[in-house]
């Protein structure tokens, strides 16, 4: 069983809905399990112990939420332990949120995670189409995590 961590922050529920859709996509893949955690309840050990991770944040001033950034700051010392994990990102904003997504994807790169596919950007109220895109994101991430788990490590 591969464990996929869906780490998110949400104040008014939009990013949480996207996170739940990502988790649904993960769970649709046989052999994959999703754990959805709001970032303020997560520890760096959750990051270390998962096989793959999806990061979701609202757009705050064209960046990820500060609480999400704080998590990455705390995780700096364990960076060597998470390198290579498959990863994706998603954001929710009042308007277009490319820069917030980019801020998450820069962290994927800084932590030397593997960016599996392009992230999802949701604008305004969460639409069905974006939930479907997030479900697909979770499915793609879980499949990649399974593939990686099957390759013997030497
Ligand atoms: C402090 C703060 C800053 C925000 N800055 C932006 C912004 O720069 N651009 C934008 O499109 N939306 C901005 N928003 C709107 C949120 O990104 C948007 O409402 C988002 O969908 C909320 O997600 P949530 O329901 O998961 O909390 C901001 C909201 C807050 C509270």
mmCIF file of N, CA and C in Angstrom, residues 13-80:
data_model
loop_
_atom_site.group_PDB
_atom_site.id
_atom_site.type_symbol
_atom_site.label_atom_id
_atom_site.label_comp_id
_atom_site.label_asym_id
_atom_site.label_seq_id
_atom_site.Cartn_x
_atom_site.Cartn_y
_atom_site.Cartn_z
ATOM 1 N N UNK A 13 -12.862 26.913 2.932
ATOM 2 C CA UNK A 13 -13.332 25.608 2.446
ATOM 3 C C UNK A 13 -13.062 25.276 0.994
ATOM 4 N N UNK A 14 -12.636 26.269 0.197
ATOM 5 C CA UNK A 14 -12.447 25.965 -1.228
ATOM 6 C C UNK A 14 -11.269 25.020 -1.454
ATOM 7 N N UNK A 15 -10.152 25.307 -0.822
ATOM 8 C CA UNK A 15 -8.975 24.445 -1.014
ATOM 9 C C UNK A 15 -9.216 23.081 -0.377
ATOM 10 N N UNK A 16 -9.980 23.063 0.703
ATOM 11 C CA UNK A 16 -10.315 21.775 1.351
ATOM 12 C C UNK A 16 -11.104 20.898 0.378
ATOM 13 N N UNK A 17 -12.042 21.500 -0.365
ATOM 14 C CA UNK A 17 -12.817 20.722 -1.339
ATOM 15 C C UNK A 17 -11.895 20.145 -2.409
ATOM 16 N N UNK A 18 -10.907 20.939 -2.833
ATOM 17 C CA UNK A 18 -9.944 20.437 -3.834
ATOM 18 C C UNK A 18 -9.111 19.300 -3.235
ATOM 19 N N UNK A 19 -8.698 19.473 -1.970
ATOM 20 C CA UNK A 19 -7.891 18.439 -1.291
ATOM 21 C C UNK A 19 -8.675 17.128 -1.203
ATOM 22 N N UNK A 20 -9.950 17.230 -0.878
ATOM 23 C CA UNK A 20 -10.779 16.016 -0.784
ATOM 24 C C UNK A 20 -10.914 15.339 -2.146
ATOM 25 N N UNK A 21 -10.986 16.145 -3.207
ATOM 26 C CA UNK A 21 -11.083 15.574 -4.560
ATOM 27 C C UNK A 21 -9.770 14.873 -4.937
ATOM 28 N N UNK A 22 -8.646 15.475 -4.557
ATOM 29 C CA UNK A 22 -7.344 14.829 -4.815
ATOM 30 C C UNK A 22 -7.318 13.469 -4.102
ATOM 31 N N UNK A 23 -7.767 13.471 -2.840
ATOM 32 C CA UNK A 23 -7.768 12.227 -2.051
ATOM 33 C C UNK A 23 -8.675 11.175 -2.681
ATOM 34 N N UNK A 24 -9.802 11.612 -3.218
ATOM 35 C CA UNK A 24 -10.722 10.679 -3.890
ATOM 36 C C UNK A 24 -10.017 10.031 -5.088
ATOM 37 N N UNK A 25 -9.269 10.846 -5.823
ATOM 38 C CA UNK A 25 -8.511 10.322 -6.967
ATOM 39 C C UNK A 25 -7.458 9.314 -6.531
ATOM 40 N N UNK A 26 -6.780 9.626 -5.436
ATOM 41 C CA UNK A 26 -5.763 8.702 -4.902
ATOM 42 C C UNK A 26 -6.417 7.372 -4.560
ATOM 43 N N UNK A 27 -7.534 7.451 -3.845
ATOM 44 C CA UNK A 27 -8.198 6.232 -3.358
ATOM 45 C C UNK A 27 -8.814 5.407 -4.487
ATOM 46 N N UNK A 28 -8.978 6.040 -5.655
ATOM 47 C CA UNK A 28 -9.540 5.290 -6.786
ATOM 48 C C UNK A 28 -8.499 4.335 -7.381
ATOM 49 N N UNK A 29 -7.251 4.485 -6.956
ATOM 50 C CA UNK A 29 -6.182 3.618 -7.467
ATOM 51 C C UNK A 29 -5.951 2.478 -6.465
ATOM 52 N N UNK A 30 -6.065 1.273 -6.960
ATOM 53 C CA UNK A 30 -5.883 0.121 -6.069
ATOM 54 C C UNK A 30 -4.468 0.098 -5.500
ATOM 55 N N UNK A 31 -4.367 -0.065 -4.204
ATOM 56 C CA UNK A 31 -3.043 -0.109 -3.579
ATOM 57 C C UNK A 31 -2.580 1.241 -3.061
ATOM 58 N N UNK A 32 -3.450 2.270 -3.193
ATOM 59 C CA UNK A 32 -3.057 3.600 -2.707
ATOM 60 C C UNK A 32 -4.027 4.085 -1.642
ATOM 61 N N UNK A 33 -3.482 4.728 -0.635
ATOM 62 C CA UNK A 33 -4.300 5.272 0.449
ATOM 63 C C UNK A 33 -3.956 6.753 0.625
ATOM 64 N N UNK A 34 -4.987 7.573 0.838
ATOM 65 C CA UNK A 34 -4.756 9.018 1.011
ATOM 66 C C UNK A 34 -4.997 9.436 2.449
ATOM 67 N N UNK A 35 -4.135 10.307 2.929
ATOM 68 C CA UNK A 35 -4.374 10.931 4.224
ATOM 69 C C UNK A 35 -4.433 12.443 3.996
ATOM 70 N N UNK A 36 -5.589 13.021 4.298
ATOM 71 C CA UNK A 36 -5.771 14.465 4.109
ATOM 72 C C UNK A 36 -5.457 15.149 5.436
ATOM 73 N N UNK A 37 -4.494 16.078 5.410
ATOM 74 C CA UNK A 37 -4.125 16.755 6.666
ATOM 75 C C UNK A 37 -4.022 18.250 6.465
ATOM 76 N N UNK A 38 -4.718 19.013 7.325
ATOM 77 C CA UNK A 38 -4.519 20.455 7.286
ATOM 78 C C UNK A 38 -3.130 20.720 7.844
ATOM 79 N N UNK A 39 -2.437 21.643 7.202
ATOM 80 C CA UNK A 39 -0.999 21.773 7.461
ATOM 81 C C UNK A 39 -0.674 22.087 8.925
ATOM 82 N N UNK A 40 -1.587 22.770 9.609
ATOM 83 C CA UNK A 40 -1.289 23.100 11.007
ATOM 84 C C UNK A 40 -1.456 21.894 11.938
ATOM 85 N N UNK A 41 -1.969 20.783 11.410
ATOM 86 C CA UNK A 41 -2.055 19.545 12.198
ATOM 87 C C UNK A 41 -1.014 18.530 11.735
ATOM 88 N N UNK A 42 -0.207 18.915 10.780
ATOM 89 C CA UNK A 42 0.791 17.988 10.227
ATOM 90 C C UNK A 42 2.152 18.237 10.861
ATOM 91 N N UNK A 43 2.977 17.208 10.847
ATOM 92 C CA UNK A 43 4.353 17.365 11.339
ATOM 93 C C UNK A 43 5.294 16.987 10.206
ATOM 94 N N UNK A 44 6.554 17.329 10.392
ATOM 95 C CA UNK A 44 7.517 16.961 9.347
ATOM 96 C C UNK A 44 7.627 15.437 9.233
ATOM 97 N N UNK A 45 7.295 14.728 10.302
ATOM 98 C CA UNK A 45 7.320 13.252 10.228
ATOM 99 C C UNK A 45 6.288 12.717 9.236
ATOM 100 N N UNK A 46 5.156 13.418 9.109
ATOM 101 C CA UNK A 46 4.155 13.018 8.098
ATOM 102 C C UNK A 46 4.769 13.109 6.699
ATOM 103 N N UNK A 47 5.574 14.130 6.506
ATOM 104 C CA UNK A 47 6.239 14.368 5.224
ATOM 105 C C UNK A 47 7.266 13.252 4.972
ATOM 106 N N UNK A 48 7.985 12.880 6.014
ATOM 107 C CA UNK A 48 9.016 11.845 5.870
ATOM 108 C C UNK A 48 8.376 10.477 5.587
ATOM 109 N N UNK A 49 7.277 10.191 6.281
ATOM 110 C CA UNK A 49 6.754 8.816 6.217
ATOM 111 C C UNK A 49 5.868 8.536 4.994
ATOM 112 N N UNK A 50 5.404 9.555 4.298
ATOM 113 C CA UNK A 50 4.532 9.281 3.140
ATOM 114 C C UNK A 50 5.364 8.846 1.929
ATOM 115 N N UNK A 51 4.666 8.244 0.955
ATOM 116 C CA UNK A 51 5.334 7.842 -0.288
ATOM 117 C C UNK A 51 5.223 8.914 -1.366
ATOM 118 N N UNK A 52 4.212 9.761 -1.236
ATOM 119 C CA UNK A 52 3.992 10.827 -2.219
ATOM 120 C C UNK A 52 3.189 11.917 -1.529
ATOM 121 N N UNK A 53 3.237 13.118 -2.101
ATOM 122 C CA UNK A 53 2.566 14.222 -1.406
ATOM 123 C C UNK A 53 1.955 15.225 -2.388
ATOM 124 N N UNK A 54 0.738 15.681 -2.045
ATOM 125 C CA UNK A 54 0.073 16.744 -2.807
ATOM 126 C C UNK A 54 -0.042 17.946 -1.884
ATOM 127 N N UNK A 55 0.341 19.131 -2.383
ATOM 128 C CA UNK A 55 0.290 20.352 -1.580
ATOM 129 C C UNK A 55 -0.799 21.273 -2.132
ATOM 130 N N UNK A 56 -1.685 21.749 -1.251
ATOM 131 C CA UNK A 56 -2.739 22.671 -1.691
ATOM 132 C C UNK A 56 -2.816 23.878 -0.788
ATOM 133 N N UNK A 57 -2.961 25.043 -1.409
ATOM 134 C CA UNK A 57 -3.039 26.272 -0.605
ATOM 135 C C UNK A 57 -3.918 27.303 -1.294
ATOM 136 N N UNK A 58 -4.588 28.154 -0.509
ATOM 137 C CA UNK A 58 -5.224 29.314 -1.128
ATOM 138 C C UNK A 58 -4.146 30.314 -1.561
ATOM 139 N N UNK A 59 -4.498 31.152 -2.480
ATOM 140 C CA UNK A 59 -3.618 32.230 -2.912
ATOM 141 C C UNK A 59 -3.729 33.372 -1.911
ATOM 142 N N UNK A 60 -2.639 33.650 -1.214
ATOM 143 C CA UNK A 60 -2.601 34.808 -0.325
ATOM 144 C C UNK A 60 -1.552 35.770 -0.867
ATOM 145 N N UNK A 61 -1.987 36.862 -1.407
ATOM 146 C CA UNK A 61 -1.073 37.891 -1.937
ATOM 147 C C UNK A 61 -0.103 37.295 -2.959
ATOM 148 N N UNK A 62 -0.658 36.506 -3.877
ATOM 149 C CA UNK A 62 0.118 35.909 -4.970
ATOM 150 C C UNK A 62 1.182 34.928 -4.479
ATOM 151 N N UNK A 63 0.922 34.322 -3.345
ATOM 152 C CA UNK A 63 1.853 33.342 -2.782
ATOM 153 C C UNK A 63 1.019 32.298 -2.038
ATOM 154 N N UNK A 64 1.662 31.206 -1.611
ATOM 155 C CA UNK A 64 0.958 30.243 -0.759
ATOM 156 C C UNK A 64 0.647 30.898 0.588
ATOM 157 N N UNK A 65 -0.294 30.344 1.351
ATOM 158 C CA UNK A 65 -0.608 30.865 2.684
ATOM 159 C C UNK A 65 0.641 30.776 3.572
ATOM 160 N N UNK A 66 0.805 31.748 4.455
ATOM 161 C CA UNK A 66 1.984 31.804 5.313
ATOM 162 C C UNK A 66 2.180 30.532 6.132
ATOM 163 N N UNK A 67 1.099 29.947 6.553
ATOM 164 C CA UNK A 67 1.168 28.745 7.396
ATOM 165 C C UNK A 67 1.755 27.551 6.625
ATOM 166 N N UNK A 68 1.518 27.563 5.329
ATOM 167 C CA UNK A 68 2.078 26.522 4.444
ATOM 168 C C UNK A 68 3.585 26.759 4.294
ATOM 169 N N UNK A 69 3.931 28.015 4.085
ATOM 170 C CA UNK A 69 5.357 28.372 3.949
ATOM 171 C C UNK A 69 6.095 28.012 5.231
ATOM 172 N N UNK A 70 5.435 28.249 6.367
ATOM 173 C CA UNK A 70 6.039 27.928 7.662
ATOM 174 C C UNK A 70 6.349 26.422 7.768
ATOM 175 N N UNK A 71 5.454 25.615 7.208
ATOM 176 C CA UNK A 71 5.689 24.165 7.227
ATOM 177 C C UNK A 71 6.985 23.841 6.465
ATOM 178 N N UNK A 72 7.137 24.435 5.285
ATOM 179 C CA UNK A 72 8.349 24.180 4.502
ATOM 180 C C UNK A 72 9.588 24.685 5.251
ATOM 181 N N UNK A 73 9.449 25.819 5.929
ATOM 182 C CA UNK A 73 10.595 26.348 6.699
ATOM 183 C C UNK A 73 11.011 25.325 7.766
ATOM 184 N N UNK A 74 10.020 24.767 8.439
ATOM 185 C CA UNK A 74 10.309 23.790 9.506
ATOM 186 C C UNK A 74 10.925 22.514 8.929
ATOM 187 N N UNK A 75 10.541 22.195 7.678
ATOM 188 C CA UNK A 75 10.984 20.934 7.063
ATOM 189 C C UNK A 75 12.389 21.015 6.459
ATOM 190 N N UNK A 76 12.970 22.194 6.470
ATOM 191 C CA UNK A 76 14.282 22.350 5.814
ATOM 192 C C UNK A 76 15.292 21.303 6.305
ATOM 193 N N UNK A 77 15.287 21.076 7.621
ATOM 194 C CA UNK A 77 16.304 20.171 8.191
ATOM 195 C C UNK A 77 16.103 18.705 7.776
ATOM 196 N N UNK A 78 14.925 18.373 7.252
ATOM 197 C CA UNK A 78 14.703 16.968 6.856
ATOM 198 C C UNK A 78 14.668 16.828 5.323
ATOM 199 N N UNK A 79 15.138 17.872 4.653
ATOM 200 C CA UNK A 79 15.063 17.895 3.180
ATOM 201 C C UNK A 79 15.694 16.650 2.553
ATOM 202 N N UNK A 80 16.800 16.201 3.114
ATOM 203 C CA UNK A 80 17.486 15.044 2.538
ATOM 204 C C UNK A 80 16.640 13.765 2.621
#
